[in-house]
CSV table of C-alpha atoms in Angstrom, one decimal:
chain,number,residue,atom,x,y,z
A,30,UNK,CA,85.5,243.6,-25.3
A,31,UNK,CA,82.2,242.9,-26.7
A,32,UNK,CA,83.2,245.0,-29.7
A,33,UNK,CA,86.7,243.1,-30.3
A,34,UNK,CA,85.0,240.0,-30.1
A,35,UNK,CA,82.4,240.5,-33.0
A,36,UNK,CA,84.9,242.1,-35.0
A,37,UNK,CA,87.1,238.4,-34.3
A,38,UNK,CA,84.4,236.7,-35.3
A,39,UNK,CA,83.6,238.6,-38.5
A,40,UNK,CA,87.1,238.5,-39.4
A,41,UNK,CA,87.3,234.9,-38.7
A,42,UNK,CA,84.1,234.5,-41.2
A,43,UNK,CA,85.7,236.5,-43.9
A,44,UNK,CA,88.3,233.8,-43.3
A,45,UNK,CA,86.7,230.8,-43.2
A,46,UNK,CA,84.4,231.8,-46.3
A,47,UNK,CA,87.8,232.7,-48.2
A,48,UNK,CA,89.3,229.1,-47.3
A,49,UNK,CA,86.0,227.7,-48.5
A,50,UNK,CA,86.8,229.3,-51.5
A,51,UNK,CA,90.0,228.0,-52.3
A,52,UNK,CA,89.6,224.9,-51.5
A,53,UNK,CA,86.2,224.5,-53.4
A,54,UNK,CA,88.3,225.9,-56.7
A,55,UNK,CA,91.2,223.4,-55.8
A,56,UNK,CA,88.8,220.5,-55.8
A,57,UNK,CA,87.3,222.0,-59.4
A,58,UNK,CA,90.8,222.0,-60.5
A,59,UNK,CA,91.7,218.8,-59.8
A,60,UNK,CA,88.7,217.2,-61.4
A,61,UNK,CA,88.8,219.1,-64.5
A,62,UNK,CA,92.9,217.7,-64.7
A,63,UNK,CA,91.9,214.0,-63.9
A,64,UNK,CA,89.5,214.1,-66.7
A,65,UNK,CA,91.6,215.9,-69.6
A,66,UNK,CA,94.2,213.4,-68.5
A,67,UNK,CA,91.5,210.8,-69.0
A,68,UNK,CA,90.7,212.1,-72.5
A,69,UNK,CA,94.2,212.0,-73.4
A,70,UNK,CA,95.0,208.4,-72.5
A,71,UNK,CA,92.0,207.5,-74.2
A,72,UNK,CA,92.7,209.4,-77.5
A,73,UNK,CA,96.4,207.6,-77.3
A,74,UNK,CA,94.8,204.2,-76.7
A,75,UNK,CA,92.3,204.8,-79.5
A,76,UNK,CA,95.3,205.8,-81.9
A,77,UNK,CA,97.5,203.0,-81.2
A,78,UNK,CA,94.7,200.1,-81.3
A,79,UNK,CA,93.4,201.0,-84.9
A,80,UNK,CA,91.8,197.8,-85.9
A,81,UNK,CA,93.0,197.3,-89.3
A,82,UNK,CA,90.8,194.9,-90.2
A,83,UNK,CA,88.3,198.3,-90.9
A,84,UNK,CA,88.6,199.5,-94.9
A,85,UNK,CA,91.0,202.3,-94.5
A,86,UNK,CA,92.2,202.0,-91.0
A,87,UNK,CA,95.5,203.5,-90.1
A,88,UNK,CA,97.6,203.4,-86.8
A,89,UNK,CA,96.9,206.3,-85.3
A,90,UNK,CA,93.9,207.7,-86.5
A,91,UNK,CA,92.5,209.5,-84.2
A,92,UNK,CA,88.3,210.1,-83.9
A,93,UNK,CA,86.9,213.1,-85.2
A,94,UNK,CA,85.0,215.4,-82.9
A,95,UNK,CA,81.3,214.9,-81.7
A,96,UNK,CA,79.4,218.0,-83.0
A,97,UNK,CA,75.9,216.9,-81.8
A,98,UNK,CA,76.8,216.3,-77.9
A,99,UNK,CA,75.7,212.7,-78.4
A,100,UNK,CA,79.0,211.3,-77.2
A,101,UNK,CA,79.8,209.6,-81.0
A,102,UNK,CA,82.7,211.0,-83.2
A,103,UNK,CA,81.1,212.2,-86.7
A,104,UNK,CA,81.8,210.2,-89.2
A,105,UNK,CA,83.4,212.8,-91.4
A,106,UNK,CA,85.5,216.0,-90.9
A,107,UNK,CA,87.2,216.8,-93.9
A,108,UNK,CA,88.9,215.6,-96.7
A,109,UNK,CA,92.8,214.5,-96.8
A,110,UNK,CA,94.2,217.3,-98.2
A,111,UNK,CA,92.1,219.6,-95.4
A,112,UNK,CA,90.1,222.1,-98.0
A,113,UNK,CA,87.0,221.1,-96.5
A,114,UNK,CA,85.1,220.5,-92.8
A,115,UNK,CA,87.4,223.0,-91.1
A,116,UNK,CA,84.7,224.1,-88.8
A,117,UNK,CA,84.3,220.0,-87.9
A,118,UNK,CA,87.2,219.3,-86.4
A,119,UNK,CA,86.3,221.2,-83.1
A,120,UNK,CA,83.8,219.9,-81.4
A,121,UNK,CA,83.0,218.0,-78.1
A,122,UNK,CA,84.8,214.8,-76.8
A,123,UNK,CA,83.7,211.5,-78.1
A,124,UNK,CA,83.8,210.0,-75.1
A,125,UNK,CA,81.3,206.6,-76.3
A,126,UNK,CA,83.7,206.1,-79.0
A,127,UNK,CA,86.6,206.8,-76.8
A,128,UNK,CA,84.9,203.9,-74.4
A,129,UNK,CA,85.0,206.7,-71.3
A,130,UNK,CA,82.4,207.7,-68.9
A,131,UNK,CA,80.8,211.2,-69.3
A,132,UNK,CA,83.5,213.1,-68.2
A,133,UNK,CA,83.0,216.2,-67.2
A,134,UNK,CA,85.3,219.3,-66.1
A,135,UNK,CA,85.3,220.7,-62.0
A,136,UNK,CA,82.6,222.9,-63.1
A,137,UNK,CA,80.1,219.8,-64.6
A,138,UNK,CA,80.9,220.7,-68.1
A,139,UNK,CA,81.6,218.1,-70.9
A,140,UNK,CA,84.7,218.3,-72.7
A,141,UNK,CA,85.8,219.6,-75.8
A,142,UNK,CA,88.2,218.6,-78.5
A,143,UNK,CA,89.8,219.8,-81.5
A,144,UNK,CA,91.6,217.0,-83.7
A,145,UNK,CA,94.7,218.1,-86.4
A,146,UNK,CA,93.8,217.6,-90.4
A,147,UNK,CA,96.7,214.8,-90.6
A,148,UNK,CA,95.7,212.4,-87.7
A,149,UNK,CA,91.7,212.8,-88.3
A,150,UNK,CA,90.3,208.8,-88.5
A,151,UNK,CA,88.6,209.9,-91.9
A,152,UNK,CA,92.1,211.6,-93.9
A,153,UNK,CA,92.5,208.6,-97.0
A,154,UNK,CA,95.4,208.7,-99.6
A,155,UNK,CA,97.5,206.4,-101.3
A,156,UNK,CA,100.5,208.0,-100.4
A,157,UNK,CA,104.4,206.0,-101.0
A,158,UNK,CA,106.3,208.9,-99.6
A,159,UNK,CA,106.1,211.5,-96.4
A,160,UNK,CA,104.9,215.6,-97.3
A,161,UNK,CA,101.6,213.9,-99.2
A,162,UNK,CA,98.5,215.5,-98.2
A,163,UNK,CA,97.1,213.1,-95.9
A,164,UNK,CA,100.2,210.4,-94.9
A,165,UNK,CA,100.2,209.3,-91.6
A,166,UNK,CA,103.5,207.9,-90.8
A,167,UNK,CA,107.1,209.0,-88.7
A,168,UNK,CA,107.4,212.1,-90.3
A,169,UNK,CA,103.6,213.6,-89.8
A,170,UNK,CA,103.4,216.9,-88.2
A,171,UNK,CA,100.6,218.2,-86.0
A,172,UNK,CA,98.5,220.8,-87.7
A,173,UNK,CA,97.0,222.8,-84.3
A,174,UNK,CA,98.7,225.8,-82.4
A,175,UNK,CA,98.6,226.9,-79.3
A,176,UNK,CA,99.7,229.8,-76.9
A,177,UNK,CA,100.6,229.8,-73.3
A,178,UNK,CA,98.0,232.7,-71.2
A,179,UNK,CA,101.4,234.6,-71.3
A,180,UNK,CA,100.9,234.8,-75.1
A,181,UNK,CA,103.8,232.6,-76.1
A,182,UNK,CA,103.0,230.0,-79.0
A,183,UNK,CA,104.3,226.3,-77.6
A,184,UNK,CA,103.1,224.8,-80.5
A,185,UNK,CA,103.5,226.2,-84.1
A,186,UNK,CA,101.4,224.7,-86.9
A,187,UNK,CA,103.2,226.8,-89.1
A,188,UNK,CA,106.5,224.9,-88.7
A,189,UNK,CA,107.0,221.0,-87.4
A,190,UNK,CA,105.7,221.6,-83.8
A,191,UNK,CA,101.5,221.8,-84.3
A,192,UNK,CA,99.5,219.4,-81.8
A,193,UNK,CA,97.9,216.4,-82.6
A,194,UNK,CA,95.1,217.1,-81.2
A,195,UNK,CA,94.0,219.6,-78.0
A,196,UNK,CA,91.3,218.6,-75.3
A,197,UNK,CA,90.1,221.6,-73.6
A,198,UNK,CA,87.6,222.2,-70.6
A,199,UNK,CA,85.3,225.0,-71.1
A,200,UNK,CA,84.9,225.9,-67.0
A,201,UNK,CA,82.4,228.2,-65.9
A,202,UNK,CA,80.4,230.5,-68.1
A,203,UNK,CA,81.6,233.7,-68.8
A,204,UNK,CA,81.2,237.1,-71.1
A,205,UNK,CA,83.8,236.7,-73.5
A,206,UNK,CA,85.8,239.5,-74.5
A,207,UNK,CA,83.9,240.3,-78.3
A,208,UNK,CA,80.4,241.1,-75.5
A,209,UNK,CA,79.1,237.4,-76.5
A,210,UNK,CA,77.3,236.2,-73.1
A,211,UNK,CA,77.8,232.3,-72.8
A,212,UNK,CA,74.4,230.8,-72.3
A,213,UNK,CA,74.7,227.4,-71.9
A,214,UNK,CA,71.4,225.9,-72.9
A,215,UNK,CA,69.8,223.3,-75.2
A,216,UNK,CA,69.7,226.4,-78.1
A,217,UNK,CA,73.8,226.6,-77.5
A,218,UNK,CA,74.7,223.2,-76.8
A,219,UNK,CA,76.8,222.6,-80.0
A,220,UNK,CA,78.2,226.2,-80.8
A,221,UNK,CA,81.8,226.6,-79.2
A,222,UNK,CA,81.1,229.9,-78.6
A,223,UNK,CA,79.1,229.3,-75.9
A,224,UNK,CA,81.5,227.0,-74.2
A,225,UNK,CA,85.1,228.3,-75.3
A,226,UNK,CA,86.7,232.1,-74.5
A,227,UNK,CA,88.6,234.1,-76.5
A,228,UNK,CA,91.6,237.1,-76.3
A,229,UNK,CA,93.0,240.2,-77.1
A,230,UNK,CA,91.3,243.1,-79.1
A,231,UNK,CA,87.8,242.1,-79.3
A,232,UNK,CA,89.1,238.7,-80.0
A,233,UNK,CA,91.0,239.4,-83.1
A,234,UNK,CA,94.2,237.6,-81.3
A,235,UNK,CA,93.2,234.3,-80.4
A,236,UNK,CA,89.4,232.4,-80.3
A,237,UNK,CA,88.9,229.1,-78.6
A,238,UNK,CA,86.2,228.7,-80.9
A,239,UNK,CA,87.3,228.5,-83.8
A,240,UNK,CA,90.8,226.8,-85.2
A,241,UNK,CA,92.4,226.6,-88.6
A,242,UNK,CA,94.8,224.0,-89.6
A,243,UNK,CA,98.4,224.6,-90.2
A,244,UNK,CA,97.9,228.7,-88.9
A,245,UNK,CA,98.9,230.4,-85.8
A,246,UNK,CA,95.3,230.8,-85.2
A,247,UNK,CA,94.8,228.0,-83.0
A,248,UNK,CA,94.1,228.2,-79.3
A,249,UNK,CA,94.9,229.9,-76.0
A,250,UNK,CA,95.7,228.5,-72.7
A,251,UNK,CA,93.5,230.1,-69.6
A,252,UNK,CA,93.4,231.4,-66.6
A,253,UNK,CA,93.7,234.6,-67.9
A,254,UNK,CA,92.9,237.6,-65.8
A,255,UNK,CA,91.9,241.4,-67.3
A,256,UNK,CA,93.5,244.5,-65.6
A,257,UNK,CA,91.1,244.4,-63.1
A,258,UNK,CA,91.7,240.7,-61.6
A,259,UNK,CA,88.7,239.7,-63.2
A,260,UNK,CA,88.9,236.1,-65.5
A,261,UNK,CA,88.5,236.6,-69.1
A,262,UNK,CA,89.7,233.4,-70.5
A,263,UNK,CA,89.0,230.7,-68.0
A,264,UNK,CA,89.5,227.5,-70.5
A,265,UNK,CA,92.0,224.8,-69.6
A,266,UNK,CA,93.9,222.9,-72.2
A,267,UNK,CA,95.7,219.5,-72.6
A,268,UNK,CA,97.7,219.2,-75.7
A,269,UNK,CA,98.1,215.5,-77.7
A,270,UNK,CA,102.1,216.2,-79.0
A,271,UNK,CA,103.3,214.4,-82.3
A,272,UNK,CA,105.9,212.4,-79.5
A,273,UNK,CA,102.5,211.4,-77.5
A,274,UNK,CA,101.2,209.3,-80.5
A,275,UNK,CA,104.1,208.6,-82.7
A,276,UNK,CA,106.2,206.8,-80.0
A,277,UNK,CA,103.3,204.0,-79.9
A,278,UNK,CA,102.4,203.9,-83.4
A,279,UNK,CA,105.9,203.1,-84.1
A,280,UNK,CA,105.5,199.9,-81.9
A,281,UNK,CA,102.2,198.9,-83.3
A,282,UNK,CA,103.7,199.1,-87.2
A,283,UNK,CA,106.9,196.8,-85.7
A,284,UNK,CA,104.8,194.5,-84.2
A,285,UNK,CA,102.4,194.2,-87.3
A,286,UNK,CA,105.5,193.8,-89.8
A,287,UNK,CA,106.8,190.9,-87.0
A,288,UNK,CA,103.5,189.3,-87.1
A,289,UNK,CA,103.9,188.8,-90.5
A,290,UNK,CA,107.1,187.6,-91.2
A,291,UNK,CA,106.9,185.2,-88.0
A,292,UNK,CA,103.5,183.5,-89.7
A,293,UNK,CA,105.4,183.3,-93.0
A,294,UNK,CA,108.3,181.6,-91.2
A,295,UNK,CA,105.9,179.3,-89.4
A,296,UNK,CA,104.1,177.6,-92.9
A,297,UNK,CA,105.4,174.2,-93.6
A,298,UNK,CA,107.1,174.8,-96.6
A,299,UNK,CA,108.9,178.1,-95.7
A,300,UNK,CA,110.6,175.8,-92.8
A,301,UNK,CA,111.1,178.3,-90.4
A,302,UNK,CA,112.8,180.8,-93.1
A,303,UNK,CA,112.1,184.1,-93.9
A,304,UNK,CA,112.4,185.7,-97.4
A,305,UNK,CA,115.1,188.1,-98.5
A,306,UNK,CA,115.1,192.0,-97.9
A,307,UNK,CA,114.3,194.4,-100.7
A,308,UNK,CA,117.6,196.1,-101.5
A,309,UNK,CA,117.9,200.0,-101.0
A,310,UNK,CA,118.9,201.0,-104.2
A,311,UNK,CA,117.5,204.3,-105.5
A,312,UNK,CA,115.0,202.5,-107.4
A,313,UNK,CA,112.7,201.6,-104.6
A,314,UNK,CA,111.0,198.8,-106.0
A,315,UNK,CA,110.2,196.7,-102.7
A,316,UNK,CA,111.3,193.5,-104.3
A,317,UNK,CA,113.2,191.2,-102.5
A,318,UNK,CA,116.8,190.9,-103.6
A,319,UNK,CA,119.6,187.7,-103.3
A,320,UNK,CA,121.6,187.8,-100.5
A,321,UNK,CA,119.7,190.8,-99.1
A,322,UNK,CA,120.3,190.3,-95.6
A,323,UNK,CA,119.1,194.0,-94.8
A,324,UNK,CA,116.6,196.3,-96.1
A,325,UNK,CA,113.1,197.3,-96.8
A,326,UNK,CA,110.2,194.6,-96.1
A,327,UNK,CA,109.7,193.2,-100.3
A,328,UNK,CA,106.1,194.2,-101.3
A,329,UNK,CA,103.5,191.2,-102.3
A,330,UNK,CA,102.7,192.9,-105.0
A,331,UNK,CA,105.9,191.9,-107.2
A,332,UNK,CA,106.1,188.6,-105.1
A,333,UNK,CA,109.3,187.1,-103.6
A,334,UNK,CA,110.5,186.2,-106.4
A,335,UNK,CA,113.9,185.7,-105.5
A,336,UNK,CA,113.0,183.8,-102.4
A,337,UNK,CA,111.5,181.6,-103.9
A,338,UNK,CA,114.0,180.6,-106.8
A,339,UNK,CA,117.1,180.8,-104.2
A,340,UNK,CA,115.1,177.9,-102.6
A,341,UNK,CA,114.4,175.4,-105.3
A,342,UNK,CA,111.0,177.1,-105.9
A,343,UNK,CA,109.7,175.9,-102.4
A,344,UNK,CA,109.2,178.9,-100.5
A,345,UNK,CA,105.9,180.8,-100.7
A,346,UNK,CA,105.9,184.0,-102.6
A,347,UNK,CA,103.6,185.4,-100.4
A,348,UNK,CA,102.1,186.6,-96.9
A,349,UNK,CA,99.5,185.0,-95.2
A,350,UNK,CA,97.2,184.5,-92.2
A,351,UNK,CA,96.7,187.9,-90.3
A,352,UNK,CA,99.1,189.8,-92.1
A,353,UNK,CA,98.3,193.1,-93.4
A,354,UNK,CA,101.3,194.9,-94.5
A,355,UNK,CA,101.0,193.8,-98.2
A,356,UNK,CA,100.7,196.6,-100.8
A,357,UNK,CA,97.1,197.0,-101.3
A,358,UNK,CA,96.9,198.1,-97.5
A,359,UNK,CA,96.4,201.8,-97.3
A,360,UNK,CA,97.7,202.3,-93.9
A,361,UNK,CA,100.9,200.4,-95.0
A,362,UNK,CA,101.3,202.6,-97.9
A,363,UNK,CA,102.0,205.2,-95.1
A,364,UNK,CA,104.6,203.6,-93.4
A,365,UNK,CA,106.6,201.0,-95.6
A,366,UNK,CA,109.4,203.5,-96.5
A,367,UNK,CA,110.0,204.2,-93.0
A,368,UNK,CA,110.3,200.1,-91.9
A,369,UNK,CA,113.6,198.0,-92.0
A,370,UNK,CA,114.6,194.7,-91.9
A,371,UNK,CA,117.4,192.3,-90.9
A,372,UNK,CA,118.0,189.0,-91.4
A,373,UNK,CA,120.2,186.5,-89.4
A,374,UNK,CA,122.5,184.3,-92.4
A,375,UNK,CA,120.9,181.2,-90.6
A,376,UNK,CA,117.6,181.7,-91.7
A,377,UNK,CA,118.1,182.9,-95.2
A,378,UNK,CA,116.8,180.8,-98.2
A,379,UNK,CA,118.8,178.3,-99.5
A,380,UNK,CA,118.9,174.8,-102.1
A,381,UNK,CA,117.8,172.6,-101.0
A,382,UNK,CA,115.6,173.6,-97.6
A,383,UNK,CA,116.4,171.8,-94.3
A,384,UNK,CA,115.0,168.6,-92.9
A,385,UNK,CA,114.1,169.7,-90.2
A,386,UNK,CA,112.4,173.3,-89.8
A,387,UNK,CA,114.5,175.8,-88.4
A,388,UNK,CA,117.3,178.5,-88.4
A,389,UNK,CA,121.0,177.9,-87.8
A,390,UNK,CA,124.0,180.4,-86.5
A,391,UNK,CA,125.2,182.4,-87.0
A,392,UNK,CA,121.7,184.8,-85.5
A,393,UNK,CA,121.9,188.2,-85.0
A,394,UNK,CA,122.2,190.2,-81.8
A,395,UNK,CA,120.7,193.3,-80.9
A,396,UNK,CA,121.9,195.2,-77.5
A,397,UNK,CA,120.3,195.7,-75.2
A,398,UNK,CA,119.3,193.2,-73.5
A,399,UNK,CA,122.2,191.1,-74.0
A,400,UNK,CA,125.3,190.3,-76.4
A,401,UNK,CA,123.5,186.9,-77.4
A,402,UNK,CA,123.5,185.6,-81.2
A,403,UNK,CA,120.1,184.8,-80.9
A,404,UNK,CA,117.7,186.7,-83.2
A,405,UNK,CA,116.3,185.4,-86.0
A,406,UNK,CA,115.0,188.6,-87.5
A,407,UNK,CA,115.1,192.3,-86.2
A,408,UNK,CA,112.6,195.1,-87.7
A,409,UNK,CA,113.3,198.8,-87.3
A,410,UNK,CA,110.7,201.6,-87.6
A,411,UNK,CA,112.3,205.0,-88.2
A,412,UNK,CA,111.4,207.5,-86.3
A,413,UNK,CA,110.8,211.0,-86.9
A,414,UNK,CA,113.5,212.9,-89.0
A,415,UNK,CA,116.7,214.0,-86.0
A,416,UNK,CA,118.2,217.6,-87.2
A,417,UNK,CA,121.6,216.3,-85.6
A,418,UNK,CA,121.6,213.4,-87.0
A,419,UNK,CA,123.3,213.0,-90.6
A,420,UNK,CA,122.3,216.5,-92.0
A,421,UNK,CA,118.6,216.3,-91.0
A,422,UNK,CA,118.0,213.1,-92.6
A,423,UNK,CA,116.7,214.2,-95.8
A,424,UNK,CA,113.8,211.9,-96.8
A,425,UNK,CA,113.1,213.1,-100.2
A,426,UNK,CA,115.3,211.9,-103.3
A,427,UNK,CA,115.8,208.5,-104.6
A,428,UNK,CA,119.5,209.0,-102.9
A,429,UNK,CA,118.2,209.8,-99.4
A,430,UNK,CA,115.6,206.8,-99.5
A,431,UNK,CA,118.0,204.7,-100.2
A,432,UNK,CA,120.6,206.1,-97.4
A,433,UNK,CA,119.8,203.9,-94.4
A,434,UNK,CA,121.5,206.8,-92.3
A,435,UNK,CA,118.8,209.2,-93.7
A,436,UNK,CA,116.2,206.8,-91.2
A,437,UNK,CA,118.4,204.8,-88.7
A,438,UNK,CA,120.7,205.6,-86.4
A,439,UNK,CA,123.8,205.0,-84.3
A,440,UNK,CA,124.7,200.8,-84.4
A,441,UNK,CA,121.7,200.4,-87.0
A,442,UNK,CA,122.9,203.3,-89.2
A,443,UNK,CA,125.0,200.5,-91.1
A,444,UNK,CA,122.4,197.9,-91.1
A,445,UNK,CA,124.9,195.5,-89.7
A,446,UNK,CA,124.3,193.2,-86.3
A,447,UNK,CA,125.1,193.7,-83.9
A,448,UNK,CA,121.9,196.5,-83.4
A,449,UNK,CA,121.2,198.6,-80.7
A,450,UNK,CA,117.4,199.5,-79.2
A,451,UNK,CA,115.9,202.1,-76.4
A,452,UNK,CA,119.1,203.3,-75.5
A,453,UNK,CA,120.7,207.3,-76.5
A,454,UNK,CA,119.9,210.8,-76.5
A,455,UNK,CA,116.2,211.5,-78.0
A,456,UNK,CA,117.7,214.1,-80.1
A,457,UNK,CA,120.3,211.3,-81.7
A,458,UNK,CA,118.2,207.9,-81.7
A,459,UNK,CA,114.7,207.7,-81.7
A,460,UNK,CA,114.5,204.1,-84.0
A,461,UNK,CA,111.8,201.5,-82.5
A,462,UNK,CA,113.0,197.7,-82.7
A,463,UNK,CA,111.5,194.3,-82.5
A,464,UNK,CA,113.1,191.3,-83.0
């Protein structure tokens, strides 16, 4: 009896110890997800609050990586078209410039982060159409892959489907599989080798430490476990998708391009009218056109010149107050092929100017919310290019630019009211609208 009860008790042990175990790794888990779903909020936030009051500022820049632990994104990782500072867009998390606490994975480590070529804060061009090295607008493409532990690639830099960017928690400190012992001290601190695993044939498949832009060699997803149960790859990864950030730059361009148009609306000579679209012929010249009740937002640069003769020269001929959408702004350079315009007949120009500031009806409507004739003006962002929708929506020629299908779709496909917002299949309507 004696006997059965020790063994009881040892076996009870064993258990208790192994329920110690698990639950001490579940608690290391769920830390080191809290905090990469911290990061990734944060990089979002960051992206979508650009201030664009900087010199080269874009919507959705995103930091690049800290490569000093200091907790402050470097000031340079590369240059637009990506032939340089490959090795500098992996580093750790920027968490002072993200505004975060120190966060740090289940196992007390910091974070690390890898940011794609096109979305890196320091990436400059003066580019007027999407494909340019460097453009930042609906159609940008995430440059980073990455595999599942299984070995499948979920994203492809090689094709349309690269991340934005990857935060990735190092965990505990490992060999790695090319015989490199992680030591983790004040000598290691910055190399990722230290801090990030790597796979398959002495490494040759896939290395957390190092990434290259627009290739399959990218990253792997851990846990992964050698023929002997024993964890080889132990790094746990939170992808930043080209949805993630596009969906809320897309808002922050409509609702700069509205800010603009409502304080040109509001100066006292403008009388609560707004000036005419720029026409979509192939030409693509920005300039607002007579009778243009639909089209591209007209560039400062050539002025409004029709506005303002189709009002008895009273209207202004150009923006004003916080506006920054005129053409010397580089981040709007990115994006001012991909924004569209509507204008309700009751606030076009006209000879003579009311009395009294204002529009009239007829307005436009835009459903949902309602069936009302009550918007003034209505701005579209185009979203990504749809392969169901209209052949692909070709972007390139003259002819697709000026193809409003090519950008817009369903009710605003014929840029007539009344409009249509948030409502459809993802894979049929992606357009973002203000009004």
């Amino acid at each position: 009896m004696l006997l059965m009860l020790l063994l009881g008790v040892g076996a009870l042990a064993v258990f208790v110890s192994g329920l110690n175990r698990a639950t001490s790794q579940l608690e290391r888990d769920r830390i080191t997800n809290v905090a990469l779903a911290q990061a990734k909020e944060a990089l979002i936030g960051y992206a979508a609050s650009v201030d664009l009051s900087s010199s080269g500022a874009r919507p959705g820049d995103l930091p690049c990586p800290d490569t000093n632990n200091d907790g402050v994104a470097e000031t340079l990782c590369g240059n637009a078209s990506g032939s340089t500072g490959q090795s500098l867009r992996l580093g750790r998390l920027p968490w002072k410039t993200l505004n975060l606490p120190d966060l740090r994975d289940g196992y007390g480590e910091r974070l690390w982060y890898a940011v794609s070529n096109n979305f890196k804060k320091n990436t400059r061009t003066s580019c007027t159409s999407s494909g340019q090295p460097g453009c930042l607008n609906s159609d940008s493409v995430g440059t980073i892959s990455l595999m599942r532990h299984s070995g499948v690639t979920i994203f492809n830099a090689t094709g349309t489907s690269g991340a934005v960017a990857v935060v990735i928690s190092p965990g505990a400190a490992l060999t790695r599989l090319d015989g490199v012992q992680q030591v983790r001290n004040a000598t290691n601190a910055n190399n990722p080798a230290h801090y990030l695993d790597c796979y398959g044939s002495a490494c040759g498949i896939e290395d957390n430490a190092n990434f290259v832009d627009g290739q399959l060699n990218g990253f792997i997803q851990g846990d992964i476990r050698d023929a002997n149960g024993s964890v080889v790859v132990n790094d746990r990864l939170l992808a930043l998708t080209r949805d993630d950030v596009l969906s809320v730059l897309e808002k922050r361009v409509a609702s700069e391009t509205l800010i603009c148009l409502r304080e040109y609306a509001a100066k006292p000579q403008n009388k609560g009218r707004y000036p005419w679209a720029a026409a979509l012929e192939p030409a693509l010249n920005f300039m607002d056109d007579t009778n243009a009740l639909f089209g591209r937002i007209p560039d400062e640069s050539t002025g409004f010149v029709n506005t303002k003769n189709d009002s008895g020269n009273v209207m202004d001929d150009s923006w004003t107050g916080d506006c920054n959408i005129n053409s010397l702004s580089g981040w709007w350079l990115n994006w001012k092929e991909h924004v569209f315009y509507a204008l309700a007949d009751g606030c076009k120009p006209v000879n003579p100017l009311p009395v009294t500031a204002g529009c009239t009806p007829p307005l436009l409507v835009v459903n949902p919310p309602s069936l009302l004739n009550d918007k003034e003006v209505v701005i579209f962002v185009a979203g990504r290019r749809l392969a169901a929708v209209n052949g692909g929506q070709p972007r390139s020629t003259s002819s697709d630019k000026s193809t409003i299908a090519n950008y817009l779709e369903d009710q605003n496909s014929d840029g007539a009211s009344p409009f249509q917002q948030g409502v459809g299949n993802a894979s049929t309507f992606n357009d973002k609208v203000v009004y």
